[in-house]
CSV table of N, CA and C in Angstrom, one decimal:
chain,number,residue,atom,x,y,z
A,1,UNK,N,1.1,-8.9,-52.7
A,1,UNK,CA,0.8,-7.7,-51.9
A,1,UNK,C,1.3,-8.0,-50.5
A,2,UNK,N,2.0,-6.8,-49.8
A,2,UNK,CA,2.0,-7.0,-48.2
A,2,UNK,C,1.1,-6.9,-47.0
A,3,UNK,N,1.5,-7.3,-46.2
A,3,UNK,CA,0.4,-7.6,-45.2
A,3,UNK,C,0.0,-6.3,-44.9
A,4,UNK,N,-1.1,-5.9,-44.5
A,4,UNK,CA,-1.6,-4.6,-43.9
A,4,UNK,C,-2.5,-4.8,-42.9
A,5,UNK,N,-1.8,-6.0,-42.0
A,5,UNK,CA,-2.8,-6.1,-40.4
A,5,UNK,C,-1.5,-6.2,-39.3
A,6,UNK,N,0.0,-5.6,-39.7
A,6,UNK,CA,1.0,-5.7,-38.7
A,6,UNK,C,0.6,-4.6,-37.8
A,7,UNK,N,1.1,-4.9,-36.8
A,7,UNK,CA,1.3,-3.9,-35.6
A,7,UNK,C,1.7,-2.3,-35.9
A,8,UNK,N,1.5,-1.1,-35.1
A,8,UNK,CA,2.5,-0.1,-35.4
A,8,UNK,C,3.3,0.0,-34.5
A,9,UNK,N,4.2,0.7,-34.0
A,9,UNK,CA,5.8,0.9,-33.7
A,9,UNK,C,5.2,1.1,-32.1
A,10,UNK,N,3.9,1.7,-32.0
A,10,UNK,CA,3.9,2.0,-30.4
A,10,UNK,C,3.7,0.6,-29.9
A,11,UNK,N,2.9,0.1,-30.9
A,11,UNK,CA,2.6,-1.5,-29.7
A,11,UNK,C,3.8,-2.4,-29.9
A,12,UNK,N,4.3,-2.6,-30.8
A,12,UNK,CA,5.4,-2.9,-31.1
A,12,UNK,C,6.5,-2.9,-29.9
A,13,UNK,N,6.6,-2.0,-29.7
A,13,UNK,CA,7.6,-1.5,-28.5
A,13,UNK,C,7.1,-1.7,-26.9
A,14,UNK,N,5.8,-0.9,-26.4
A,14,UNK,CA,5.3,-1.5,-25.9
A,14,UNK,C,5.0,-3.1,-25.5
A,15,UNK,N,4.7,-3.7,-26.3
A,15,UNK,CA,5.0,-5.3,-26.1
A,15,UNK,C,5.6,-5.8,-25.6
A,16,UNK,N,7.2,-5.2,-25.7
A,16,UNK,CA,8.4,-5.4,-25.9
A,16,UNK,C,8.4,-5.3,-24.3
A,17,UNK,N,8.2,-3.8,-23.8
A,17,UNK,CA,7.9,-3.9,-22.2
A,17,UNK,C,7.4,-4.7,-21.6
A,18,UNK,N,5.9,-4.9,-21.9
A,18,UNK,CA,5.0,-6.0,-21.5
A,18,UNK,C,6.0,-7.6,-21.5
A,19,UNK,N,6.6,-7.8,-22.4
A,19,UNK,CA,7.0,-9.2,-21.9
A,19,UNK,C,8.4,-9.1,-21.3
A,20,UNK,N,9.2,-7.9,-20.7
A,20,UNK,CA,9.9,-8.0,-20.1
A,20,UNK,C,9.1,-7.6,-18.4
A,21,UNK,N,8.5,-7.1,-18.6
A,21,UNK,CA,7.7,-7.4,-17.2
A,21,UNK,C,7.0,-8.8,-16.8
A,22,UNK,N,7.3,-9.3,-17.2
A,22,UNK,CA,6.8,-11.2,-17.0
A,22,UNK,C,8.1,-11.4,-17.0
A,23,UNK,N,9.3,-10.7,-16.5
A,23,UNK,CA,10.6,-11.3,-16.0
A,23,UNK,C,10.4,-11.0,-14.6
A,24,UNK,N,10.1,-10.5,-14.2
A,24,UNK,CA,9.8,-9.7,-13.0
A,24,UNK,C,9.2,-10.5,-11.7
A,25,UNK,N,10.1,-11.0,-10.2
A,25,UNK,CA,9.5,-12.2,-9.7
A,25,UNK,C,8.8,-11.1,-8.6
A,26,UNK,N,8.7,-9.6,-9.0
A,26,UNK,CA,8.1,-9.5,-7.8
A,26,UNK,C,5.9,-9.8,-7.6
A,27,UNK,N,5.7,-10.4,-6.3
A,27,UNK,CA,4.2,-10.3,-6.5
A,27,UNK,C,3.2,-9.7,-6.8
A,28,UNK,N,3.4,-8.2,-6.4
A,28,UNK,CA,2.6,-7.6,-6.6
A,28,UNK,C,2.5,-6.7,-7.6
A,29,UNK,N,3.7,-6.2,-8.1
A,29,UNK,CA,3.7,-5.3,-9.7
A,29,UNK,C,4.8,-5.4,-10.0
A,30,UNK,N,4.2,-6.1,-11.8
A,30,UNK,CA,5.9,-6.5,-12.5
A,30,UNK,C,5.8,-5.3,-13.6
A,31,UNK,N,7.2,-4.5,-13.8
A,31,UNK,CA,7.2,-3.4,-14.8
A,31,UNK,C,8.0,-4.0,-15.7
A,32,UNK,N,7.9,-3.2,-16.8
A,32,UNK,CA,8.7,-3.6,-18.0
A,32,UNK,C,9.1,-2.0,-18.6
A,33,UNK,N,10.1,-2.1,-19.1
A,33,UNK,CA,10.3,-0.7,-19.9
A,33,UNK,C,11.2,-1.4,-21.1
A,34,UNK,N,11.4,-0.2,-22.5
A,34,UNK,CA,11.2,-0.5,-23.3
A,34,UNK,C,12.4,0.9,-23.8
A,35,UNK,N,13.7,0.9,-24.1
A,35,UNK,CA,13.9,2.6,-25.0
A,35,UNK,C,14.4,1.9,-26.4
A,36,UNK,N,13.6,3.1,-26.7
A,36,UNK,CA,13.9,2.9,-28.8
A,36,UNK,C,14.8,4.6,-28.7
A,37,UNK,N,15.6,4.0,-30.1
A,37,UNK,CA,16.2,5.6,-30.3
A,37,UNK,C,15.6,6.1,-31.7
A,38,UNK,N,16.1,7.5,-31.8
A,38,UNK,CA,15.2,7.7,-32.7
A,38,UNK,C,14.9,7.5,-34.3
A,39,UNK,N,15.7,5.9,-34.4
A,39,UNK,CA,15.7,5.7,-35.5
A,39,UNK,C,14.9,4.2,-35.5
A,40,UNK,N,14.1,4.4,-34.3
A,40,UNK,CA,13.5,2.9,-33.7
A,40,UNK,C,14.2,1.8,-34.0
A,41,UNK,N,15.4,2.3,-33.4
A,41,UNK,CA,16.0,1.0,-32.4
A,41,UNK,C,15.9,0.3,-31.4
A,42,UNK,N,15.5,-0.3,-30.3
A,42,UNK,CA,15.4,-0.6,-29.0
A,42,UNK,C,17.2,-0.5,-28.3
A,43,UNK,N,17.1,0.1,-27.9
A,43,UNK,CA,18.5,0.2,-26.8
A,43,UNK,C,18.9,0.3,-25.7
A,44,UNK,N,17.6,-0.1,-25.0
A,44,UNK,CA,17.5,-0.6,-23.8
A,44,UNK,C,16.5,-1.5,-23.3
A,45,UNK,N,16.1,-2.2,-22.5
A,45,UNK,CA,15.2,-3.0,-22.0
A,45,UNK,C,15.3,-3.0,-20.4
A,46,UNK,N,14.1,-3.5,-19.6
A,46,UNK,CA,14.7,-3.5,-18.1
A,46,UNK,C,13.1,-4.2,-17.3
A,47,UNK,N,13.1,-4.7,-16.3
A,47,UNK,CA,12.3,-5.0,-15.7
A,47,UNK,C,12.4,-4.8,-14.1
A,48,UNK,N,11.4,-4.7,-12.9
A,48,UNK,CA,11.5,-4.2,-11.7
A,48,UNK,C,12.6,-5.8,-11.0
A,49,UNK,N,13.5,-5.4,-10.4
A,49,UNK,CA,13.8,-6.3,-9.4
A,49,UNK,C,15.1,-6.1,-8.6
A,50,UNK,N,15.8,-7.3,-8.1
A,50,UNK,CA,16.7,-7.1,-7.1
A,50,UNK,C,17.8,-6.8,-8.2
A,51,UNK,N,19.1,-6.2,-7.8
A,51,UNK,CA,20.3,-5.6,-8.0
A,51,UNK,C,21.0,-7.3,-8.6
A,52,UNK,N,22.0,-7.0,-9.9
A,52,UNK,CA,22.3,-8.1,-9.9
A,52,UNK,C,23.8,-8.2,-8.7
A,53,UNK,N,23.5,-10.0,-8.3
A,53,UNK,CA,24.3,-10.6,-7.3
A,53,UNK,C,23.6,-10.0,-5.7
A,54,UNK,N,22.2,-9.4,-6.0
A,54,UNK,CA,22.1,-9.3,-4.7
A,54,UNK,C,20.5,-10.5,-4.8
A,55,UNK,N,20.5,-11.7,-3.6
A,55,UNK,CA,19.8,-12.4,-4.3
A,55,UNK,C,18.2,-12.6,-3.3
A,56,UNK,N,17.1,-12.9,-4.8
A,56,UNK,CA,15.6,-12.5,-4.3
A,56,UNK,C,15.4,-14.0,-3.6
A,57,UNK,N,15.9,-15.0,-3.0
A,57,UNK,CA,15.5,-15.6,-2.0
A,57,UNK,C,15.9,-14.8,-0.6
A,58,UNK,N,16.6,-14.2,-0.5
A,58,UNK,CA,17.3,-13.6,0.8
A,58,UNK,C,17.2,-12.9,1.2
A,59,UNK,N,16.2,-11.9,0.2
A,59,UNK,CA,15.8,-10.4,1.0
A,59,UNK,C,14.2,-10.3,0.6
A,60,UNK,N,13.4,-9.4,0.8
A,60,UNK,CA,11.9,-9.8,1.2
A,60,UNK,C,11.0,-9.0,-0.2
A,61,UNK,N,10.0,-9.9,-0.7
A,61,UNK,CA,9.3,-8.9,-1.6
A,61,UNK,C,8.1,-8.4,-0.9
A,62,UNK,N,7.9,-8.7,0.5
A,62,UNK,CA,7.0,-7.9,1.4
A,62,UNK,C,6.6,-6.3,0.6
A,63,UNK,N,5.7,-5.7,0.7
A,63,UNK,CA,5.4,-4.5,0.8
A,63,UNK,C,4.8,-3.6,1.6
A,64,UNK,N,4.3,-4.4,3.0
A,64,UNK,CA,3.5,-4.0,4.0
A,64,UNK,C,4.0,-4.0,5.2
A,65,UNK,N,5.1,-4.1,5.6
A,65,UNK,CA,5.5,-4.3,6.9
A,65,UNK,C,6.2,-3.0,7.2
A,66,UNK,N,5.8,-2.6,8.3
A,66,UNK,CA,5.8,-1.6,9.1
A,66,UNK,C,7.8,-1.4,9.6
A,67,UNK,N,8.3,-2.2,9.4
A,67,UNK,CA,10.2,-2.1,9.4
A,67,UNK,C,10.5,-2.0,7.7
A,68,UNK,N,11.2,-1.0,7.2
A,68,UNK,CA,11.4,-0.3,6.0
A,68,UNK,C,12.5,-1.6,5.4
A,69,UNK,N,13.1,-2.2,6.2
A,69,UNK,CA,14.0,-3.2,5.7
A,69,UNK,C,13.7,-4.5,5.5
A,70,UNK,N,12.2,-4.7,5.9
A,70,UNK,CA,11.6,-5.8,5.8
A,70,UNK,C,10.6,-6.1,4.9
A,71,UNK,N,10.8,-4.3,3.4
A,71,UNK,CA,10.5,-4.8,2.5
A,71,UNK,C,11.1,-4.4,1.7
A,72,UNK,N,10.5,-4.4,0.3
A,72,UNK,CA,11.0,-4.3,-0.9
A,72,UNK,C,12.0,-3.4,-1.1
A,73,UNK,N,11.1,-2.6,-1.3
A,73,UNK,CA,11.7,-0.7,-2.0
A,73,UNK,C,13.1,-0.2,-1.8
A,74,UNK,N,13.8,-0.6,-0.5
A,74,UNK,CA,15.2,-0.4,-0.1
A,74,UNK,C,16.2,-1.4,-1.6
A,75,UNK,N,15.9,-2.1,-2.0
A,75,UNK,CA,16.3,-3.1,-2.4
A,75,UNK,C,16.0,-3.5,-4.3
A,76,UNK,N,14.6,-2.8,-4.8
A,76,UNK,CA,14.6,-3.3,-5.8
A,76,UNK,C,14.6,-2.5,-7.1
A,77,UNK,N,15.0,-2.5,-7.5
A,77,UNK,CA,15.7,-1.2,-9.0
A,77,UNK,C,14.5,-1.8,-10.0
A,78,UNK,N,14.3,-0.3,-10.3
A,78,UNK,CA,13.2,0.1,-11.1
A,78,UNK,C,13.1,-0.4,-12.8
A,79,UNK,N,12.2,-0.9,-13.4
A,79,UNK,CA,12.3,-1.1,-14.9
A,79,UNK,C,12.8,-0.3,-15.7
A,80,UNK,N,12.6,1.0,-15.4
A,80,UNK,CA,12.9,2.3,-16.2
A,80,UNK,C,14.8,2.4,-15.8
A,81,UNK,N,14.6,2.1,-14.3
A,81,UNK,CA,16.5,2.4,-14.2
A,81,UNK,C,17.1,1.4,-14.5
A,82,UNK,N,16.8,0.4,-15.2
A,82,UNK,CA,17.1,-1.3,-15.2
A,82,UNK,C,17.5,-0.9,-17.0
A,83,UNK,N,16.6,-0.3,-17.6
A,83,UNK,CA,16.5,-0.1,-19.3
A,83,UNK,C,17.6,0.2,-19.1
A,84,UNK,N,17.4,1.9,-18.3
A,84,UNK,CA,18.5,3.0,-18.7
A,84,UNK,C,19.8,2.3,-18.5
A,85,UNK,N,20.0,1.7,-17.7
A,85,UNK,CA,21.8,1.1,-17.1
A,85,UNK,C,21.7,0.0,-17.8
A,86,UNK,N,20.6,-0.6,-18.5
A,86,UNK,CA,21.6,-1.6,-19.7
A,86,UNK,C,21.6,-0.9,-21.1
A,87,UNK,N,21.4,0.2,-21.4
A,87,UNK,CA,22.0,0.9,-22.2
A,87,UNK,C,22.8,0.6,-22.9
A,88,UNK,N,23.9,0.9,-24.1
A,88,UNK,CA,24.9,0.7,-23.9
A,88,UNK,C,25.4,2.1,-25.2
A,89,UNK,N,24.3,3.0,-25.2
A,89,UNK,CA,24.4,4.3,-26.2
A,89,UNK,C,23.9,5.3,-25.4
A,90,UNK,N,24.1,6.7,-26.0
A,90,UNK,CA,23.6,7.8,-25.7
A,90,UNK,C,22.0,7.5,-25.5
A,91,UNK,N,21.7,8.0,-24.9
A,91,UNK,CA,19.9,7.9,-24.9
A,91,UNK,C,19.3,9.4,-24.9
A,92,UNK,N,20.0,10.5,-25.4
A,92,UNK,CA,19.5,11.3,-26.0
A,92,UNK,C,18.8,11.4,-27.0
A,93,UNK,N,17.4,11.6,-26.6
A,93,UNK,CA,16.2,12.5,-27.3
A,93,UNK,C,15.6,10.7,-27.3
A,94,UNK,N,16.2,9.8,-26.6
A,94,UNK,CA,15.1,8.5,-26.8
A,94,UNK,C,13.8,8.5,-26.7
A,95,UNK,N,12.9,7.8,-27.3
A,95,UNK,CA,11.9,7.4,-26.2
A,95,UNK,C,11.6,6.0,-25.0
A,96,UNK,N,10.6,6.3,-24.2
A,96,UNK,CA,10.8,5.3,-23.0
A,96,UNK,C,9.5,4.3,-23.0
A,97,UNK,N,9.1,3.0,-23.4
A,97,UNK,CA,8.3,2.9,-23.6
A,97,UNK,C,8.0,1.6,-21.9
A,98,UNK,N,7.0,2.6,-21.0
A,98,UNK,CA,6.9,1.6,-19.3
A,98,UNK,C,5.5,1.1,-19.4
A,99,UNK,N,5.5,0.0,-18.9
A,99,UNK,CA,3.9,-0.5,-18.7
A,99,UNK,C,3.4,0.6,-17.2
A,100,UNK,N,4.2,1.3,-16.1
A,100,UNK,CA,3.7,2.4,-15.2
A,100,UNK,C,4.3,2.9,-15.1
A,101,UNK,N,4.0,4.3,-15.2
A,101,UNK,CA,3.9,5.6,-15.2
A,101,UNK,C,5.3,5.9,-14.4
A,102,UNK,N,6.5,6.6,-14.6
A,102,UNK,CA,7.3,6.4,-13.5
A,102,UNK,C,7.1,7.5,-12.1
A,103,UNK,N,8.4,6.9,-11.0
A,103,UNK,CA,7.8,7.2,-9.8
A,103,UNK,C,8.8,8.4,-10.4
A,104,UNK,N,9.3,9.4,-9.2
A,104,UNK,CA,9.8,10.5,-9.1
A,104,UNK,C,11.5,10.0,-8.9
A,105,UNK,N,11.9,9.2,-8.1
A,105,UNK,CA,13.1,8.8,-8.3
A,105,UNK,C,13.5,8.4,-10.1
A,106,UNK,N,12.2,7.5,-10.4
A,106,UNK,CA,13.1,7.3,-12.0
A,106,UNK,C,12.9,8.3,-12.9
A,107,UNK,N,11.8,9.7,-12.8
A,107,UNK,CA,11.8,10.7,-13.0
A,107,UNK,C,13.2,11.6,-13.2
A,108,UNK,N,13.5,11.5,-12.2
A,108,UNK,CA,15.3,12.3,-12.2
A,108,UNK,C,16.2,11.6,-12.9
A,109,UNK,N,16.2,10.0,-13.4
A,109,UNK,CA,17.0,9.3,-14.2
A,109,UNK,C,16.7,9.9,-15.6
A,110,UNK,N,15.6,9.9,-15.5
A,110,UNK,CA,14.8,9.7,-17.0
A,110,UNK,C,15.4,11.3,-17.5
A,111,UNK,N,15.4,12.2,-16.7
A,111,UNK,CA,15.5,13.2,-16.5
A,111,UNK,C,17.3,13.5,-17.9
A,112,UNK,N,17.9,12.7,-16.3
A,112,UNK,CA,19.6,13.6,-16.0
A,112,UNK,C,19.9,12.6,-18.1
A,113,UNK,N,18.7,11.4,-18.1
A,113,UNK,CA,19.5,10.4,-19.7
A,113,UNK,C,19.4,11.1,-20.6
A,114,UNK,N,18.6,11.7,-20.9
A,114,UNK,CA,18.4,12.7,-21.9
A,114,UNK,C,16.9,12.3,-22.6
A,115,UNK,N,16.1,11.7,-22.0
A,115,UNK,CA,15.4,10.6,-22.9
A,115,UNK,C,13.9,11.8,-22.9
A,116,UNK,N,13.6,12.2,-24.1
A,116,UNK,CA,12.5,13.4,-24.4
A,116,UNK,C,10.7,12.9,-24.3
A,117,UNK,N,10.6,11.9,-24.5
A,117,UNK,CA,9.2,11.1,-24.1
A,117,UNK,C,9.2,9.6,-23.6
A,118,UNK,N,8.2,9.6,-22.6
A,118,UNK,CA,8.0,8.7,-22.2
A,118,UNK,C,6.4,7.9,-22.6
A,119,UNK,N,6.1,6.6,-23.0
A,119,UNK,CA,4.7,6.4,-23.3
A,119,UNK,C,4.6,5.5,-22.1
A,120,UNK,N,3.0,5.2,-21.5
A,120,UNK,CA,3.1,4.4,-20.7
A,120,UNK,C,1.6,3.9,-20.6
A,121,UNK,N,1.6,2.9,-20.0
A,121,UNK,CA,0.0,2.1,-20.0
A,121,UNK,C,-0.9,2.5,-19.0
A,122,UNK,N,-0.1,2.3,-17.2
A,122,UNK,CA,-0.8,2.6,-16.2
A,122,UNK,C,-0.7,3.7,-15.6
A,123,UNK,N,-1.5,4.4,-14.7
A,123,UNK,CA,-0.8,5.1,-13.9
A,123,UNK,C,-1.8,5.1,-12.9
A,124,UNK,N,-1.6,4.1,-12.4
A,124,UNK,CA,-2.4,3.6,-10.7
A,124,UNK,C,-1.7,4.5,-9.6
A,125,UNK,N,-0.6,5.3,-9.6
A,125,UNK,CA,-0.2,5.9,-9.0
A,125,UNK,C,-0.7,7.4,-8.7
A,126,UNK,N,-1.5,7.9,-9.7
A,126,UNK,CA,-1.9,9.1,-10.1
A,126,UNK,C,-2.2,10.2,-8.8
A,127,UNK,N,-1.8,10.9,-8.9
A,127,UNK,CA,-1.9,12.2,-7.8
A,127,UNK,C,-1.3,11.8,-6.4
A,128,UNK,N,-0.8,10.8,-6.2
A,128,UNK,CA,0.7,10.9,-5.0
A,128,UNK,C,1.5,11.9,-4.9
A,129,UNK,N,2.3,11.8,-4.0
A,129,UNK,CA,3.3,12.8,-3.9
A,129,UNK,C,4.0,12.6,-4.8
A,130,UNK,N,4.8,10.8,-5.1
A,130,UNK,CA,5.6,10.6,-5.9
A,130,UNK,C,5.1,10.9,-7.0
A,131,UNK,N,4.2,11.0,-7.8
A,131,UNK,CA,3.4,10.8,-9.2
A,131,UNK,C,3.8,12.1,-9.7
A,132,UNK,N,3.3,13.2,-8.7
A,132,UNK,CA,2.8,15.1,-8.9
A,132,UNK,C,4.2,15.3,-9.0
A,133,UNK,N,5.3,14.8,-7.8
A,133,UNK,CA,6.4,14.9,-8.3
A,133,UNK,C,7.1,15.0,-9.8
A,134,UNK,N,6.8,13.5,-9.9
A,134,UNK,CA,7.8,13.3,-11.1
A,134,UNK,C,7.0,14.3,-12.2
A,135,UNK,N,5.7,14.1,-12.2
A,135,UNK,CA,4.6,15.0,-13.7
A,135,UNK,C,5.9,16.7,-13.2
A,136,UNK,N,5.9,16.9,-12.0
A,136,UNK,CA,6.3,18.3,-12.7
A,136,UNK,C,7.5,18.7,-12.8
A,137,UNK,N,8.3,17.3,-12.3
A,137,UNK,CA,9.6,17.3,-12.6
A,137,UNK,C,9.9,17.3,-14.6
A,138,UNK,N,9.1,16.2,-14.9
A,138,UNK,CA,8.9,16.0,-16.5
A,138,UNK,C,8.6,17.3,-17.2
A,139,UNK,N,7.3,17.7,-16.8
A,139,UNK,CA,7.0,19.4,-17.0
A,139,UNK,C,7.7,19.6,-17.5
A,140,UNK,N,8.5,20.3,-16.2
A,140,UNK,CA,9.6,21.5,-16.2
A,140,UNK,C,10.9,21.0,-17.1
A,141,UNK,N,11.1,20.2,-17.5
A,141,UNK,CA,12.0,19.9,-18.6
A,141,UNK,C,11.6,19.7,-19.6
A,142,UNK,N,10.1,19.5,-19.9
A,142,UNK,CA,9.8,19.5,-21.4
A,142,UNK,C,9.4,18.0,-22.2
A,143,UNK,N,9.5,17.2,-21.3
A,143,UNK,CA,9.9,15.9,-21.3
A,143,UNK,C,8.1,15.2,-21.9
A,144,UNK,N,7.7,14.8,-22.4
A,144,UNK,CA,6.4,14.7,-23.3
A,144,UNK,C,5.7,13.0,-22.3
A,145,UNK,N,4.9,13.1,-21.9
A,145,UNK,CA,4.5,11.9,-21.5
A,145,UNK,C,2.9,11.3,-21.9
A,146,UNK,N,2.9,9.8,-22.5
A,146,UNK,CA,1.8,10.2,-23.3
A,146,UNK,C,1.2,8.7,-22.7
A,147,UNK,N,0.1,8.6,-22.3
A,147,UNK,CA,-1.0,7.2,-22.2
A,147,UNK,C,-1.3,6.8,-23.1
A,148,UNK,N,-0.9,5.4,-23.4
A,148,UNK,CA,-1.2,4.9,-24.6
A,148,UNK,C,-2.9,3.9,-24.4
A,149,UNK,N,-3.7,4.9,-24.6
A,149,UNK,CA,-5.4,4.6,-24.6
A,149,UNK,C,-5.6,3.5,-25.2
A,150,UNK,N,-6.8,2.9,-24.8
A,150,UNK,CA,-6.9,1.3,-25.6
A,150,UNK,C,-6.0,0.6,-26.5
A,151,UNK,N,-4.7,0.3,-25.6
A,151,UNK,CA,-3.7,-0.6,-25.8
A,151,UNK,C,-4.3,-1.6,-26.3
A,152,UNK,N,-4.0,-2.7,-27.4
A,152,UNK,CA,-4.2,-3.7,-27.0
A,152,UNK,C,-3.4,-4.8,-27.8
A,153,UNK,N,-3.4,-6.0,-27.3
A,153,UNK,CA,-1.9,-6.4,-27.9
A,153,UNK,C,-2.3,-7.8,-27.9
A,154,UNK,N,-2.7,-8.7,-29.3
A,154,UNK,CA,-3.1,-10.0,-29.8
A,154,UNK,C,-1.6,-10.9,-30.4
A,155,UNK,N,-1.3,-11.7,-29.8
A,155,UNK,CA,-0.2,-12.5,-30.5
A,155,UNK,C,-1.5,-13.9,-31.0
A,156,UNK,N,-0.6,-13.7,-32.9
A,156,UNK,CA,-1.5,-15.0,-33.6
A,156,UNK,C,-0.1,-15.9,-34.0
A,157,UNK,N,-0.4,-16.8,-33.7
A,157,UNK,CA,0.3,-18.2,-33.5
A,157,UNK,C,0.5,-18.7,-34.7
């Protein structure tokens, strides 16, 4: 008989985000994203950080300093735009699987890829400008975004 205690496809994938966000050197929040196509393939992967050849000893993972160039956000490309640009397929009708919720910049990526749902874990961001943003940018295109409620994810050894 086969096993009937595997995973299903959301945590499965999910996960998959989750440990690409432990690539992630920034301090304060590491993302991970995750696209499957719709034959649950994975065909992208991505985590938050610097641009490659642009290097994280040399520029700041600050997030509090009052000079816009003396932190992060000028500088560090998003998990979700990190999946989407290692791509290497259409990402039409994909889905996106993020450990948070995206901002409104990866909103318009998520947007212009073609990718039809997004699942996601956090959304500490909730009711920002950027957040309300992107929800009504997603809205308005139809684009499905779903919390994955009592996640939970056991690796047995």
């Amino acid at each position: 008989m086969k096993r009937t205690d595997y995973i299903d496809w959301n945590t499965y994938f999910m996960g998959i985000a989750l440990l690409s966000s432990m690539r992630s050197k920034d301090p304060n929040t590491q993302v991970g994203a995750c696209l499957v196509d719709t034959e649950k393939k994975i065909v992208g992967i991505g985590y938050n950080g610097f641009p490659t050849g642009v290097s994280d000893d040399l520029f700041p993972w600050d997030n509090k300093s009052e000079n816009y160039l003396e932190n992060k956000y000028p500088y560090v490309v998003h998990a979700e735009a990190n999946a989407i640009l290692n791509a290497n397929v259409s990402l039409k009708n994909c889905s996106l699987y993020v450990t948070l919720f995206p901002c409104d910049e990866c909103a318009k990526i998520i947007i212009q890829s073609g990718i039809k749902q997004i699942y996601f874990l956090q959304d500490k961001y909730d009711k920002t400008p950027s957040n309300l943003a992107a929800k009504k940018m997603l809205d308005a295109c139809k684009i499905k975004y779903i919390k994955l409620e009592n996640f939970k994810m056991e690796i047995k050894v």
